[in-house]
Coordinates of C-alpha atoms in Angstrom, one line a residue:
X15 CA -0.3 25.5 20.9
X16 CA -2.1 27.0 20.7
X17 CA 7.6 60.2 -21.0
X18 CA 9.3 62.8 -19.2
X19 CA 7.5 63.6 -16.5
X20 CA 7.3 65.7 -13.0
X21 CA 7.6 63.7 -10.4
X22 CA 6.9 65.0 -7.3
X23 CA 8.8 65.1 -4.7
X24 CA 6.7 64.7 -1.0
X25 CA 8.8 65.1 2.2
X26 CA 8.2 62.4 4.4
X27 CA 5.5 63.9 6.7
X28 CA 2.5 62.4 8.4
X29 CA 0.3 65.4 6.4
X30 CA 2.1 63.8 3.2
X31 CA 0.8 60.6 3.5
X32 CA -2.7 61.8 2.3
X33 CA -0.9 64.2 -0.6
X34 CA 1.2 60.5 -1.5
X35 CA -1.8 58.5 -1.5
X36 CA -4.0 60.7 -3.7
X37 CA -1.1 60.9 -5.9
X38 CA -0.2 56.6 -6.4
X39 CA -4.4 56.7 -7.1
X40 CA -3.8 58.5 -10.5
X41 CA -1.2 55.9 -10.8
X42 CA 1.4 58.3 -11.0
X43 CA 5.3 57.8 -9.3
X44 CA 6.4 59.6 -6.3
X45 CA 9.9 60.1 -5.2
X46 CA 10.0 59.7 -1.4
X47 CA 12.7 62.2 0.7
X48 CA 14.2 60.1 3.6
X49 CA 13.1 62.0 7.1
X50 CA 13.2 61.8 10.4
X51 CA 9.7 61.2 10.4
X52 CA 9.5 58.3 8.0
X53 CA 12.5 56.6 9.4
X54 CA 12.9 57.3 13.1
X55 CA 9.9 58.5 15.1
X56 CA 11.1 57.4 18.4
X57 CA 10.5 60.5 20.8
X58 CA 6.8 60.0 21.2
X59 CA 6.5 57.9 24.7
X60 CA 4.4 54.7 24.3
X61 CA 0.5 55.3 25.5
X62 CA -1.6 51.7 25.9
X63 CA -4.8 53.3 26.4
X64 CA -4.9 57.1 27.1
X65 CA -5.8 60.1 25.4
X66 CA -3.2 60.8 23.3
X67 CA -3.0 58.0 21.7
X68 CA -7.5 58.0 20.5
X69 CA -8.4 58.9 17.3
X70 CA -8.4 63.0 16.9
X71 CA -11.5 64.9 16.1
X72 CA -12.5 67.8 14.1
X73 CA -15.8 69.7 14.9
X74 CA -17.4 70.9 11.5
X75 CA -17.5 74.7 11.8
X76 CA -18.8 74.9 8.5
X77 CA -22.2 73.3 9.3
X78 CA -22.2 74.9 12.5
X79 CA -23.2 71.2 13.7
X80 CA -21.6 69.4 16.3
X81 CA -21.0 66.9 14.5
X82 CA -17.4 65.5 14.5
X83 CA -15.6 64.5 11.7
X84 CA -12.2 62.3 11.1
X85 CA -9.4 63.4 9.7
X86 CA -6.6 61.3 7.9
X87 CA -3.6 62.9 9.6
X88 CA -5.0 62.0 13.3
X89 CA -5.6 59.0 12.0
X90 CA -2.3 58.5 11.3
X91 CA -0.7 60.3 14.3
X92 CA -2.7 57.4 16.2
X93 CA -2.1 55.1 14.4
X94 CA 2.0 55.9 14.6
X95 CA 1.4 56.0 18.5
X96 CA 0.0 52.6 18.4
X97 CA 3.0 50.9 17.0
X98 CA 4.6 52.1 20.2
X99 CA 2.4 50.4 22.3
X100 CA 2.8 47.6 20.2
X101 CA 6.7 46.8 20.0
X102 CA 6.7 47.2 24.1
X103 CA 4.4 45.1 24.8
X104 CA 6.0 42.7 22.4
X105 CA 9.0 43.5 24.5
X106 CA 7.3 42.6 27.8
X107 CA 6.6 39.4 26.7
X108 CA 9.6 38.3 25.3
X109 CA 11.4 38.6 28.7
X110 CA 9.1 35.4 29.3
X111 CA 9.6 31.8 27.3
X112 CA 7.2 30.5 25.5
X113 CA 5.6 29.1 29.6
X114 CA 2.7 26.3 27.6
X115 CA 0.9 25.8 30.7
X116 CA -0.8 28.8 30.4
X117 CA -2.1 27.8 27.3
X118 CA -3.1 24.2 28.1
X119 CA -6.7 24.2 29.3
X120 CA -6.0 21.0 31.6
X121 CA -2.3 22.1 32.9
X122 CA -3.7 24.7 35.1
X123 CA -7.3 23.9 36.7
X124 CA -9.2 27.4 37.6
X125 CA -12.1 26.2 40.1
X126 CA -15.8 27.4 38.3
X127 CA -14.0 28.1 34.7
X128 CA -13.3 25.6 31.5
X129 CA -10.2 26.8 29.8
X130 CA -6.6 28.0 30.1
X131 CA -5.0 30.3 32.5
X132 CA -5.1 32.9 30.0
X133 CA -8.7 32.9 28.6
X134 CA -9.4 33.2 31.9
X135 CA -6.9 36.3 32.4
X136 CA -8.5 37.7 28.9
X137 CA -12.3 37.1 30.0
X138 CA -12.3 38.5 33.2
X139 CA -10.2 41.7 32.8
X140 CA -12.5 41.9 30.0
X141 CA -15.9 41.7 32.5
X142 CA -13.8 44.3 34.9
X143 CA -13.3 46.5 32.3
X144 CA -16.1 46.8 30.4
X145 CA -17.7 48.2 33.7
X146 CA -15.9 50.9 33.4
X147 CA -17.0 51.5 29.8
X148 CA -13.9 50.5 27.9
X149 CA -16.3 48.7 25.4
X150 CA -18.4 51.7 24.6
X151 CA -15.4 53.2 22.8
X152 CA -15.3 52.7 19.0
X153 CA -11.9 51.7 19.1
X154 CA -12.2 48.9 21.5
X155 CA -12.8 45.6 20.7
X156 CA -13.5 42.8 23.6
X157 CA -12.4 39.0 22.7
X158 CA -15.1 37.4 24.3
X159 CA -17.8 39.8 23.8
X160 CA -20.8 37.5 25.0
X161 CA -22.4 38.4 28.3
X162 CA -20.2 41.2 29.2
X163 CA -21.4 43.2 32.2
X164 CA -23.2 47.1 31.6
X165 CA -21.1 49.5 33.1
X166 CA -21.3 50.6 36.1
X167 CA -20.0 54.5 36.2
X168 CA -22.2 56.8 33.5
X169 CA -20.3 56.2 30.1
X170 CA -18.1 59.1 28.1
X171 CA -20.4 60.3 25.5
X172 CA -18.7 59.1 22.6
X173 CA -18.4 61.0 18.9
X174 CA -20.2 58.4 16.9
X175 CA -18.3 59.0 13.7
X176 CA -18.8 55.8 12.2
X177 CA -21.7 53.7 10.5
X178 CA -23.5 51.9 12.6
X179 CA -22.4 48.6 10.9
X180 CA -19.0 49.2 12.4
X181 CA -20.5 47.7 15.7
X182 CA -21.0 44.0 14.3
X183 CA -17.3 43.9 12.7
X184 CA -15.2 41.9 15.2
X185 CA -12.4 39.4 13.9
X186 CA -10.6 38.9 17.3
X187 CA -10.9 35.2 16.3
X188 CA -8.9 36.1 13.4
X189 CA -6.3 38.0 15.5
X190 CA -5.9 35.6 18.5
X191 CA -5.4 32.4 16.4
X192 CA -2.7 34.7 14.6
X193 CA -1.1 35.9 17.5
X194 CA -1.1 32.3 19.3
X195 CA -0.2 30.2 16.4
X196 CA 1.8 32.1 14.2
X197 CA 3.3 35.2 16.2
X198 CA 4.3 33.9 19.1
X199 CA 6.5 31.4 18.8
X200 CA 8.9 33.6 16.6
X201 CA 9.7 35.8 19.5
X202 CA 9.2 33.8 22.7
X203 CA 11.9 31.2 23.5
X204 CA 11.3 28.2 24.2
X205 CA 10.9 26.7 28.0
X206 CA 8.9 27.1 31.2
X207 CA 10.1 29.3 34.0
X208 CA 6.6 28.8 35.5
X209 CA 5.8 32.8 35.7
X210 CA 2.1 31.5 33.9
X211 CA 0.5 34.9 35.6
X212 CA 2.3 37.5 34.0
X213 CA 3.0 35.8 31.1
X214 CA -1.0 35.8 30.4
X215 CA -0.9 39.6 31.9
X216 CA 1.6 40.3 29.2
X217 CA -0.4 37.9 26.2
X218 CA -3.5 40.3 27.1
X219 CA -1.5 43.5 26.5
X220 CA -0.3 42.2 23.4
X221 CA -3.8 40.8 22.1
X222 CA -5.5 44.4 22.7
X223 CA -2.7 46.6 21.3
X224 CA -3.5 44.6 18.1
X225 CA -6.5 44.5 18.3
X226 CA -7.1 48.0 18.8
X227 CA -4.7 48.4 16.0
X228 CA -6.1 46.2 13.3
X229 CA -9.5 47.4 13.9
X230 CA -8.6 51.0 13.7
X231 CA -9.2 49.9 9.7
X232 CA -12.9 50.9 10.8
X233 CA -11.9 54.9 11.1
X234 CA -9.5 54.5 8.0
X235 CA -12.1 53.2 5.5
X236 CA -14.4 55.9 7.0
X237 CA -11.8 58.8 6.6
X238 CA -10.9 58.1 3.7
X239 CA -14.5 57.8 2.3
X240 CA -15.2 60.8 3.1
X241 CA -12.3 62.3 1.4
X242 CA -13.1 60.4 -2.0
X243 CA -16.6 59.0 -2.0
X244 CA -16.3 59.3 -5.8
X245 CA -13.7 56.7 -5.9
X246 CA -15.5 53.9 -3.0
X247 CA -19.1 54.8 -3.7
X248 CA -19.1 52.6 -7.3
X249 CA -16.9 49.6 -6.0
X250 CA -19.4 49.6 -2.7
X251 CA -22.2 49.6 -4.9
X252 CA -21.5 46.4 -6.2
X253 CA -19.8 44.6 -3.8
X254 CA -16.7 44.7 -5.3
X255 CA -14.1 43.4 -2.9
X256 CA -11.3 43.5 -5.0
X257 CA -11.5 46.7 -6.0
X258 CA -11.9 47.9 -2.4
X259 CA -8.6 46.1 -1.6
X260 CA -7.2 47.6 -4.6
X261 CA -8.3 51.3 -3.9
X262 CA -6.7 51.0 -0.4
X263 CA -3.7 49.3 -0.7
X264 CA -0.7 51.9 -1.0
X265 CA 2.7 49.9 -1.4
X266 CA 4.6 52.8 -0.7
X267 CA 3.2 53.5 2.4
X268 CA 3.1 49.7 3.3
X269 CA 7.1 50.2 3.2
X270 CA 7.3 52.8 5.0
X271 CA 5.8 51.5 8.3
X272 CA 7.3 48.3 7.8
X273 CA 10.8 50.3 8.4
X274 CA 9.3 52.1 10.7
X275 CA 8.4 49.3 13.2
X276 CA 11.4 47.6 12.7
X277 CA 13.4 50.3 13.3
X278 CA 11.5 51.4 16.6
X279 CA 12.1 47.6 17.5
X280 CA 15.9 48.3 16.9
X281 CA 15.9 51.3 19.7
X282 CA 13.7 50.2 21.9
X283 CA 15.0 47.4 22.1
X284 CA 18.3 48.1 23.2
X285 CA 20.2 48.2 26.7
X286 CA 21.0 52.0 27.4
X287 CA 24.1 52.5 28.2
X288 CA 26.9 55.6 29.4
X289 CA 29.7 54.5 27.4
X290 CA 27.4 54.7 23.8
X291 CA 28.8 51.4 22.4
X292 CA 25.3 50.1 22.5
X293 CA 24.6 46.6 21.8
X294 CA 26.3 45.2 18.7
X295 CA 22.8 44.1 17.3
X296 CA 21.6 42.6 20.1
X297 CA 17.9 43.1 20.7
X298 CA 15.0 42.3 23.1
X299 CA 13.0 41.2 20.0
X300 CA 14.1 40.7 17.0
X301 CA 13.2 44.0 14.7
X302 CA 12.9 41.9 11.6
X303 CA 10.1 40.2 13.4
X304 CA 7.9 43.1 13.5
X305 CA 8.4 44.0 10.3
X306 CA 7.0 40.5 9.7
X307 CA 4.2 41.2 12.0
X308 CA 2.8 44.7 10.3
X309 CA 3.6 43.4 6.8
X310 CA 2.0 39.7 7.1
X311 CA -0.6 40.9 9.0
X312 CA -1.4 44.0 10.6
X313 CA -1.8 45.8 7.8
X314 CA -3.6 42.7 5.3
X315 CA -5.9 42.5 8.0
X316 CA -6.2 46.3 9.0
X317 CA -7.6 46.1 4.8
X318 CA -9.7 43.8 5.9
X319 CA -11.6 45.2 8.2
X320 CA -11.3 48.5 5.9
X321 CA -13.1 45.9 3.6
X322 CA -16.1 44.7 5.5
X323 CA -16.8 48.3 6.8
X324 CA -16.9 49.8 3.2
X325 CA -19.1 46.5 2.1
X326 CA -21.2 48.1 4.2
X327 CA -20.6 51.8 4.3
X328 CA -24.0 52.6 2.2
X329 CA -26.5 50.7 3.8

């Protein structure tokens, strides 16, 4: 298997997160205000691939361009609908076992294909969808990119807001040997009900909410960029890749999601019931598992993509 000081005092707001971060870059201490907002965003409905849940754009009125421009707090709000998307379909695909066959590339013979059931799931919704131009968005990310089909319907005309290296940093590879190897079999039981179909159908959801998630580092790097070239320009200048990491790594923040998700996982992950007993700690997934998930590696490898783009940024 596969001294005295001020210390300011930022309620926990999306718009805050820029304020917090600006703030831990001076190297200065923050007091965080518990809030709704930080703790328990659960009212916003779970989007896999729909408008509210694309990066937000900002046309620049002052150059009376139409060029768009990013701005931190969509960022975020995205970024915060994302995790939604992510701890469902976590939760779909827990209500399988772990079902190996669909992972064994000689359990399960597909006539004209070498591989498993679920590369061949993966590569061909891939192929349908990239002729409907899912792949000309920024923010998508195909796992077997070679010799996907043009679309067929004319393509949405795009913002490109992003250097044009951005289109040659792709580490599904990365992601679906994490999400195989490591992820999985913390969540999934054990066993074979022999449901191999949706259980790849449910693997794919899974793979693309990460991915989309992980490479959203692409928009980050260039947001933030643009808010303090001063700060990125020398450490991109000479390649410096620890100080890249350094400059975007914001503990504070780190924490903060890492509550966040688990404590989405805790909600919505729970039986509904009249009586409001609820369900003694019983869960569909185990919250401290997506914790885990967003602090081992969704956000280490969200910095790196960050990383590769910046490396890059002033080419």
């Amino acid at each position: 298997m596969i001294g005295l000081e001020t210390v300011p005092r930022f309620k926990a707001s999306e718009r805050s997160y820029v304020e917090l971060e600006k703030w831990e870059r001076k190297g200065k201490p923050v007091d965080i205000i518990e809030h709704p907002l930080i703790t328990a965003p659960f009212m916003a409905t779970a989007v896999a691939f729909s408008d509210e849940s694309s990066v937000s754009f900002t046309k620049n009125e002052t150059s009376g361009s139409s060029t768009d421009a990013l701005t931190l707090e969509s960022i975020r709000q995205s970024l915060i609908r994302q995790e939604d998307t992510i701890v469902f379909s976590l939760i779909e695909r827990a209500k399988f076992p772990l079902n190996s066959p669909a992972y064994n590339e000689s359990s399960l013979e597909i006539p004209g294909f070498c591989g498993s059931l679920v590369q061949y799931v993966v590569k061909e919704t891939e192929a349908i969808q990239a002729k409907i131009g899912r792949y000309e968005s920024l923010e998508e990310h195909p796992f077997f990119p070679d010799d996907l089909p043009k679309p067929v319907v004319t393509p949405y005309n795009y913002p490109q807001v992003l250097h044009s290296a951005a289109a040659s940093i792709n580490i599904n590879k990365i992601i679906w040997d994490m999400y195989f190897n490591k992820l999985l079999p913390l969540f999934v039981a054990e066993g074979n009900d022999g449901n191999y179909g949706p259980t790849a159908a449910a693997d794919l959801d899974c793979l693309q909410a990460l991915s989309r998630r992980i490479h959203y580092g692409k928009f980050v790097a260039e947001a933030k960029f643009r808010d303090a070239p001063q700060d990125y320009g020398p450490a991109i200048r000479a390649q410096d890749k620890d100080a890249l990491m350094k400059l975007l790594t914001f503990e504070s923040v780190e924490e903060m999601v890492k509550r966040r998700v688990e404590k989405k996982a805790m909600v919505f992950g729970q039986d509904v019931t009249l009586d409001d007993k609820g369900d003694n700690g019983k869960y569909k997934i185990d919250p401290s598992i997506v914790s885990r998930l967003y602090g081992e590696w969704v956000m280490p490898l969200t910095k790196d993509v960050q990383v590769l783009y910046l490396l890059r940024r002033l080419d």
